Coordinates of C-alpha atoms and ligand atoms in Angstrom, one line a residue:
M1 CA -2.0 -46.3 -1.4
I2 CA -0.3 -49.6 -1.0
K3 CA -1.0 -51.3 2.3
G4 CA 0.0 -54.4 4.2
K5 CA -2.2 -57.4 4.0
F6 CA -4.2 -57.9 7.1
P7 CA -7.1 -60.3 8.1
I8 CA -9.5 -57.5 8.9
D9 CA -12.5 -59.7 9.5
K10 CA -10.6 -61.5 12.2
F11 CA -9.3 -58.2 13.6
K12 CA -12.9 -57.1 14.2
K13 CA -13.3 -59.7 16.9
I14 CA -10.2 -58.7 18.9
E15 CA -10.2 -55.9 21.5
T16 CA -8.0 -53.0 20.3
P17 CA -5.2 -51.9 20.6
F18 CA -3.2 -55.1 20.0
Y19 CA 0.0 -56.2 18.4
Y20 CA -0.2 -58.4 15.3
Y21 CA 2.8 -60.5 14.3
D22 CA 3.0 -61.8 10.7
V23 CA 4.6 -65.2 11.3
A24 CA 5.2 -65.9 7.6
L25 CA 7.3 -62.7 7.4
L26 CA 9.2 -63.5 10.6
N27 CA 10.0 -67.0 9.2
E28 CA 11.1 -65.5 5.8
T29 CA 13.3 -63.1 7.7
L30 CA 14.8 -65.9 9.9
N31 CA 15.3 -68.0 6.7
L32 CA 17.4 -65.3 5.2
V33 CA 19.4 -64.7 8.4
E34 CA 20.1 -68.4 8.6
Q35 CA 21.1 -68.7 4.9
E36 CA 23.4 -65.7 4.9
S37 CA 25.0 -66.2 8.3
S38 CA 25.7 -69.9 7.7
K39 CA 27.6 -69.0 4.5
Y40 CA 30.4 -67.8 6.7
G41 CA 29.7 -69.8 9.8
F42 CA 28.7 -66.7 11.8
M43 CA 26.8 -67.3 15.0
V44 CA 23.6 -65.3 15.6
H45 CA 22.2 -64.4 19.0
Y46 CA 18.8 -62.8 18.8
A47 CA 18.7 -59.7 21.1
V48 CA 15.8 -60.6 23.3
K49 CA 15.2 -57.0 24.4
A50 CA 13.7 -56.1 21.0
N51 CA 10.7 -58.3 21.6
A52 CA 10.4 -60.8 24.4
N53 CA 6.9 -62.0 23.6
P54 CA 7.2 -65.7 24.6
K55 CA 5.6 -66.9 21.4
I56 CA 8.0 -64.9 19.3
L57 CA 11.0 -66.1 21.4
K58 CA 9.9 -69.7 20.9
L59 CA 9.7 -69.3 17.1
I60 CA 13.2 -67.9 17.0
A61 CA 14.6 -70.4 19.5
E62 CA 13.2 -73.3 17.4
R63 CA 15.4 -72.2 14.5
G64 CA 18.6 -72.9 16.5
F65 CA 19.7 -69.3 17.1
G66 CA 21.2 -68.1 20.3
A67 CA 20.0 -65.3 22.5
D68 CA 21.6 -62.0 23.6
C69 CA 20.2 -60.9 27.0
V70 CA 20.5 -57.7 29.1
S71 CA 18.9 -58.8 32.3
G72 CA 18.5 -61.8 34.5
N73 CA 14.8 -62.1 33.6
E74 CA 15.7 -62.1 29.9
V75 CA 18.2 -64.9 30.5
Q76 CA 15.3 -66.8 32.2
A77 CA 12.9 -66.0 29.5
A78 CA 15.4 -67.2 26.8
I79 CA 15.9 -70.5 28.7
D80 CA 12.1 -70.9 29.1
A81 CA 11.6 -70.3 25.4
G82 CA 14.0 -73.1 24.6
F83 CA 17.3 -71.2 23.8
P84 CA 20.1 -73.5 24.9
A85 CA 22.2 -71.9 27.7
S86 CA 25.3 -72.7 25.7
K87 CA 24.2 -70.1 23.2
I88 CA 23.2 -67.3 25.6
V89 CA 25.3 -64.2 26.0
F90 CA 24.6 -61.7 28.8
A91 CA 25.5 -58.0 28.5
G92 CA 24.6 -54.9 30.6
V93 CA 26.4 -52.2 32.6
G94 CA 24.6 -53.0 35.9
K95 CA 24.2 -56.7 36.3
T96 CA 23.2 -57.4 39.9
D97 CA 24.5 -60.3 42.0
R98 CA 21.2 -62.1 41.7
E99 CA 21.3 -61.8 37.9
I100 CA 24.9 -63.0 37.7
N101 CA 24.2 -65.9 40.0
L102 CA 21.2 -66.9 37.9
A103 CA 23.3 -66.9 34.7
L104 CA 26.1 -68.8 36.4
D105 CA 23.6 -71.4 37.6
H106 CA 22.5 -71.9 34.0
N107 CA 26.1 -72.1 32.7
I108 CA 25.5 -69.6 29.9
F109 CA 27.9 -69.3 27.1
C110 CA 29.4 -65.9 28.1
F111 CA 29.1 -62.7 30.1
N112 CA 29.8 -59.5 28.2
V113 CA 31.6 -57.5 30.9
E114 CA 31.5 -53.8 30.9
S115 CA 33.6 -52.6 33.9
I116 CA 36.3 -53.6 36.3
P117 CA 34.0 -53.7 39.4
E118 CA 31.7 -56.0 37.5
L119 CA 34.7 -58.2 36.6
E120 CA 35.7 -58.4 40.3
V121 CA 32.2 -59.3 41.4
L122 CA 31.8 -61.9 38.7
N123 CA 35.1 -63.5 39.7
E124 CA 34.0 -63.7 43.3
L125 CA 30.5 -65.1 42.6
A126 CA 31.9 -67.7 40.2
K127 CA 34.5 -68.7 42.8
S128 CA 31.9 -69.3 45.5
K129 CA 30.1 -71.6 43.1
G130 CA 33.3 -73.3 42.1
K131 CA 32.8 -72.3 38.4
I132 CA 34.7 -70.5 35.7
A133 CA 32.8 -67.7 34.1
S134 CA 33.5 -67.2 30.4
I135 CA 33.7 -63.6 29.5
E136 CA 34.1 -61.2 26.6
L137 CA 35.2 -57.7 27.3
R138 CA 32.8 -55.1 25.8
I139 CA 34.9 -52.5 24.1
N140 CA 33.7 -49.0 23.3
P141 CA 35.3 -48.5 19.8
N142 CA 34.4 -44.9 19.5
V143 CA 32.5 -45.4 16.2
D144 CA 29.7 -43.0 15.4
A145 CA 26.7 -45.0 14.3
H146 CA 25.0 -41.9 12.8
T147 CA 21.8 -42.8 14.5
H148 CA 19.6 -41.0 17.1
H149 CA 21.7 -39.9 20.1
Y150 CA 19.5 -42.0 22.5
I151 CA 20.4 -45.1 20.5
T152 CA 24.1 -44.6 19.8
T153 CA 26.2 -46.6 22.2
G154 CA 29.7 -46.8 20.8
L155 CA 31.0 -43.3 21.4
N156 CA 33.5 -42.5 24.2
E157 CA 31.0 -40.5 26.1
N158 CA 28.5 -43.4 26.4
K159 CA 28.3 -45.4 29.6
F160 CA 28.9 -48.7 27.9
G161 CA 32.0 -50.9 27.8
F162 CA 35.8 -50.3 28.3
S163 CA 37.7 -47.7 26.3
M164 CA 40.3 -49.2 23.9
D165 CA 43.1 -47.5 25.9
D166 CA 42.3 -49.6 29.0
L167 CA 42.2 -52.9 27.2
K168 CA 45.7 -54.0 28.0
S169 CA 45.5 -53.5 31.7
V170 CA 42.1 -55.0 31.9
I171 CA 43.2 -58.1 30.0
E172 CA 46.1 -58.4 32.4
M173 CA 43.7 -58.2 35.3
T174 CA 41.5 -61.0 33.9
R175 CA 44.6 -63.2 33.6
S176 CA 45.2 -62.9 37.3
M177 CA 41.6 -63.8 38.2
T178 CA 41.2 -67.4 39.1
N179 CA 37.5 -67.9 38.0
I180 CA 37.4 -65.8 34.8
E181 CA 38.2 -67.1 31.4
L182 CA 38.6 -64.4 28.7
I183 CA 37.1 -65.9 25.4
G184 CA 36.7 -62.8 23.3
L185 CA 35.9 -59.1 22.7
H186 CA 32.4 -57.6 22.3
F187 CA 31.3 -54.5 20.5
H188 CA 27.9 -52.9 20.0
I189 CA 27.9 -49.5 18.4
G190 CA 24.2 -48.5 18.3
S191 CA 20.8 -49.3 16.8
Q192 CA 18.8 -48.6 13.6
I193 CA 22.1 -48.3 11.6
T194 CA 21.2 -48.0 8.0
D195 CA 24.6 -46.8 6.7
L196 CA 26.6 -50.0 6.5
N197 CA 29.8 -47.9 6.5
A198 CA 29.5 -47.7 10.2
F199 CA 30.0 -51.4 10.4
E200 CA 32.9 -51.2 8.0
T201 CA 34.5 -48.6 10.3
L202 CA 33.9 -51.0 13.2
C203 CA 35.7 -53.8 11.3
A204 CA 38.7 -51.6 10.8
K205 CA 38.9 -50.7 14.5
I206 CA 38.6 -54.4 15.5
N207 CA 41.3 -55.3 13.0
E208 CA 43.7 -52.8 14.6
L209 CA 42.8 -53.9 18.0
Q210 CA 43.3 -57.6 17.1
D211 CA 46.8 -56.8 15.8
E212 CA 47.6 -55.1 19.1
V213 CA 46.2 -57.8 21.3
E214 CA 48.1 -60.4 19.3
S215 CA 51.3 -58.5 19.8
W216 CA 50.7 -59.0 23.6
G217 CA 50.7 -62.8 22.9
I218 CA 47.0 -63.1 23.5
Y219 CA 44.6 -65.2 21.3
L220 CA 40.9 -64.6 21.4
K221 CA 38.4 -67.3 20.4
N222 CA 35.5 -65.0 19.6
I223 CA 34.7 -61.6 18.2
N224 CA 31.2 -60.4 18.9
V225 CA 30.1 -57.4 16.8
G226 CA 26.7 -56.8 18.5
G227 CA 23.5 -55.8 16.8
G228 CA 22.3 -52.6 15.3
L229 CA 21.3 -53.3 11.7
G230 CA 18.5 -51.0 10.8
I231 CA 15.2 -51.5 9.0
N232 CA 13.2 -49.5 6.5
Y233 CA 10.5 -47.7 8.5
E234 CA 9.4 -45.7 5.4
H235 CA 8.6 -48.7 3.2
P236 CA 7.6 -51.8 5.1
N237 CA 5.6 -53.1 2.2
H238 CA 8.5 -52.7 -0.4
I239 CA 11.4 -53.6 1.9
P240 CA 10.0 -56.0 4.5
I241 CA 13.4 -57.7 5.1
P242 CA 16.7 -55.9 5.8
D243 CA 19.7 -56.6 3.6
F244 CA 21.2 -59.4 5.6
E245 CA 23.1 -60.6 2.5
S246 CA 25.2 -57.3 2.4
Y247 CA 25.4 -57.2 6.2
F248 CA 27.0 -60.6 6.6
R249 CA 29.1 -60.2 3.5
L250 CA 30.5 -57.0 4.9
F251 CA 31.9 -58.7 8.0
S252 CA 33.3 -61.6 6.0
K253 CA 35.0 -59.2 3.7
H254 CA 36.3 -56.5 6.1
L255 CA 36.9 -58.3 9.4
K256 CA 40.2 -60.2 9.6
L257 CA 39.2 -63.2 11.7
R258 CA 42.1 -65.4 12.8
A259 CA 42.1 -69.2 12.1
G260 CA 39.6 -70.9 14.3
Q261 CA 38.1 -67.6 15.5
H262 CA 34.3 -67.3 15.6
L263 CA 32.2 -64.3 14.7
H264 CA 29.1 -63.7 16.8
C265 CA 26.4 -61.1 16.2
E266 CA 23.3 -59.9 18.1
P267 CA 20.6 -58.6 15.8
G268 CA 17.3 -57.6 17.5
R269 CA 15.3 -55.0 15.5
S270 CA 16.3 -56.3 12.1
I271 CA 14.7 -59.7 12.9
V272 CA 11.4 -58.7 14.5
A273 CA 10.5 -55.1 13.6
Q274 CA 8.8 -55.5 10.3
C275 CA 6.7 -58.5 11.2
G276 CA 4.8 -56.5 13.9
S277 CA 2.0 -53.9 13.6
L278 CA 0.1 -52.1 16.3
I279 CA -3.6 -52.3 15.4
T280 CA -5.7 -49.5 16.8
K281 CA -9.2 -48.3 16.4
V282 CA -10.2 -44.7 15.7
T283 CA -12.2 -43.4 18.6
Y284 CA -13.0 -40.0 17.2
V285 CA -12.2 -37.8 14.2
K286 CA -11.9 -34.3 15.5
K287 CA -11.8 -31.4 13.1
G288 CA -9.8 -28.3 14.2
G289 CA -9.5 -25.0 12.5
T290 CA -6.7 -26.0 10.1
K291 CA -6.2 -29.6 11.1
Q292 CA -8.1 -32.8 11.7
F293 CA -7.1 -35.4 14.3
A294 CA -7.6 -39.1 14.2
I295 CA -7.8 -39.9 17.9
V296 CA -7.0 -43.6 18.3
D297 CA -7.3 -46.0 21.2
A298 CA -3.6 -46.8 21.2
G299 CA -1.2 -44.4 22.8
M300 CA 2.4 -43.9 23.8
T301 CA 1.9 -46.5 26.5
D302 CA 1.5 -49.1 23.8
L303 CA 4.2 -47.8 21.4
I304 CA 6.5 -45.2 22.9
R305 CA 9.1 -44.9 20.1
P306 CA 7.5 -41.8 18.4
A307 CA 7.3 -40.0 21.8
L308 CA 10.6 -41.2 23.1
Y309 CA 12.9 -40.6 20.1
E310 CA 10.8 -39.0 17.4
A311 CA 10.7 -42.3 15.6
Y312 CA 8.7 -42.6 12.4
H313 CA 6.2 -45.4 11.8
R314 CA 4.1 -45.7 8.7
I315 CA 0.4 -45.6 9.4
E316 CA -2.3 -47.1 7.2
N317 CA -6.1 -47.0 7.5
I318 CA -6.8 -50.7 6.7
S319 CA -10.6 -50.2 6.9
S320 CA -11.0 -47.5 4.2
Q321 CA -10.5 -47.1 0.5
G322 CA -11.7 -43.4 0.6
E323 CA -9.9 -40.3 -0.8
I324 CA -6.5 -39.5 0.8
E325 CA -6.7 -36.8 3.5
K326 CA -4.3 -35.6 6.1
Y327 CA -4.6 -36.3 9.8
D328 CA -2.6 -35.9 13.0
V329 CA -2.8 -39.4 14.5
V330 CA -2.8 -39.0 18.3
G331 CA -3.4 -41.2 21.3
P332 CA -5.6 -40.6 24.4
I333 CA -2.8 -40.2 26.9
C334 CA -2.6 -37.0 28.9
E335 CA 0.8 -36.0 27.5
S336 CA 1.5 -33.6 24.5
S337 CA 4.0 -36.0 23.2
D338 CA 1.3 -38.7 22.7
V339 CA 1.3 -38.2 18.9
F340 CA 2.1 -41.1 16.5
N341 CA 2.7 -38.7 13.7
K342 CA 1.4 -35.4 12.2
D343 CA 0.0 -34.7 8.7
V344 CA -0.3 -38.4 8.0
E345 CA -1.9 -39.3 4.6
L346 CA -4.7 -41.7 5.3
N347 CA -7.7 -42.9 3.3
S348 CA -10.6 -40.9 4.5
T349 CA -11.1 -41.9 8.1
Q350 CA -14.1 -42.4 10.4
R351 CA -14.8 -43.4 13.9
G352 CA -14.4 -47.2 14.1
D353 CA -11.8 -47.6 11.4
L354 CA -8.8 -49.8 12.1
L355 CA -5.3 -48.3 11.6
A356 CA -2.1 -50.3 11.3
I357 CA 1.0 -48.7 12.8
R358 CA 3.6 -50.5 10.9
S359 CA 7.2 -51.8 11.7
A360 CA 6.3 -52.0 15.4
G361 CA 7.6 -55.5 16.1
A362 CA 10.8 -54.2 17.8
Y363 CA 10.8 -52.1 20.9
G364 CA 7.0 -51.9 20.8
E365 CA 5.1 -54.4 22.9
I366 CA 8.0 -54.9 25.2
M367 CA 8.2 -51.2 26.1
A368 CA 4.5 -50.8 26.9
S369 CA 3.6 -49.3 30.2
R370 CA 0.5 -49.0 32.4
Y371 CA 0.6 -45.2 32.6
N372 CA -3.0 -43.8 33.0
L373 CA -3.8 -47.4 34.3
R374 CA -4.1 -48.7 30.8
R375 CA -4.3 -52.3 29.9
L376 CA -1.1 -53.7 28.5
P377 CA -1.5 -54.5 24.8
I378 CA -1.7 -58.2 23.9
G379 CA 0.4 -59.6 21.1
Y380 CA -1.2 -62.1 18.6
L381 CA 0.5 -64.3 16.1
S382 CA -1.1 -64.5 12.6
T383 CA -1.2 -68.2 13.1
E384 CA -3.4 -68.1 16.2
I385 CA -6.2 -65.7 15.3
Ligands
LIG401 C1 20.2 -53.7 22.1 C2 21.3 -54.5 21.9 C3 21.4 -55.3 20.7 C4 20.4 -55.3 19.6 O1 20.3 -54.1 18.9 P1 19.4 -54.0 17.6 O2 19.6 -52.6 17.2 O3 18.0 -54.2 18.1 O4 19.9 -55.0 16.6 C5 22.5 -56.2 20.6 N1 23.5 -56.2 21.5 C6 23.4 -55.5 22.6 C7 24.5 -55.6 23.6 C8 22.4 -54.6 22.8 O5 22.3 -53.9 24.0

């Protein structure tokens, strides 16, 4: 069984469960993103919600990327980590006055606005500060991302954004608002998208929409295509970095940008997922009638993706070279859904072995909870242990 490379001797000194981030892989991923996006002059805003560990944020900010935030605290965390406010975008359907004021005070690049009442509140709050808020309108393009229904966001029935039919009246409304400047359109169709055709469909919709908007005599400086590029959860060792080359090429080929128009994107998962693993210790091996369970010290409170959306994570026993056997890998939480996976092929497993739950760098540590009064997992960089 091919496994990831882990500093097991160092792991033995750290209290489990914990997140381990391979900085070399993160850097390699960031190198590729930089190389491929800069070919076309595309602007990358890392989606902070995927992983907001301050050490990870700092590594990404140092490379000159922007940030995509979905709460006031994320805006603050991005600023604290060194992302320039001039590269911060702020999306979300329920931005509160406090969050809007914080973002206005920092003079962020742009608000991605999702509704008319939000537009009105933003205009008022900007007016009382004597500022002009730059905005992109988030459009719901009704594109099916062919991903899990909890993480598809671009269909008409979702709560996000404006429908295409309302665009003209909303644009007219923004023009009558004194403290709003419309600088672009924003799209985000879902997450863990592995079929690039969904992005091609998105490009076609944007092209149509741009023609229409232009026929109204309106010029937009920016097109923001959101995030959503998927990773390979089955083969983290063989495919540790997503195909950013094809991803960026697709937009350059299929999206008809106007002269001087900038393309922005907001990758989250595709940047941080593969560099992270949840390291957990086997507390007990329990033999049932037909099954055996590896009961580990990590649970759904540390990594909720399997319980929340039946997500698959590859699991490796990094302490054992024994014969392959099958185990249900389960956590200690008092919930039946606290199962990382069933019938997992692991090298013969004993109490005390360390397991690596792979591809856990995105929507892992950040979604941890204290249910059952558990300790929140700590995240360690490979360079600091
Ligand atoms: C979640 C989110 C992203 C990032 O999505 P990934 O699938 O992690 O790339 C980007 N933009 C917006 C608006 C989001 O809500």
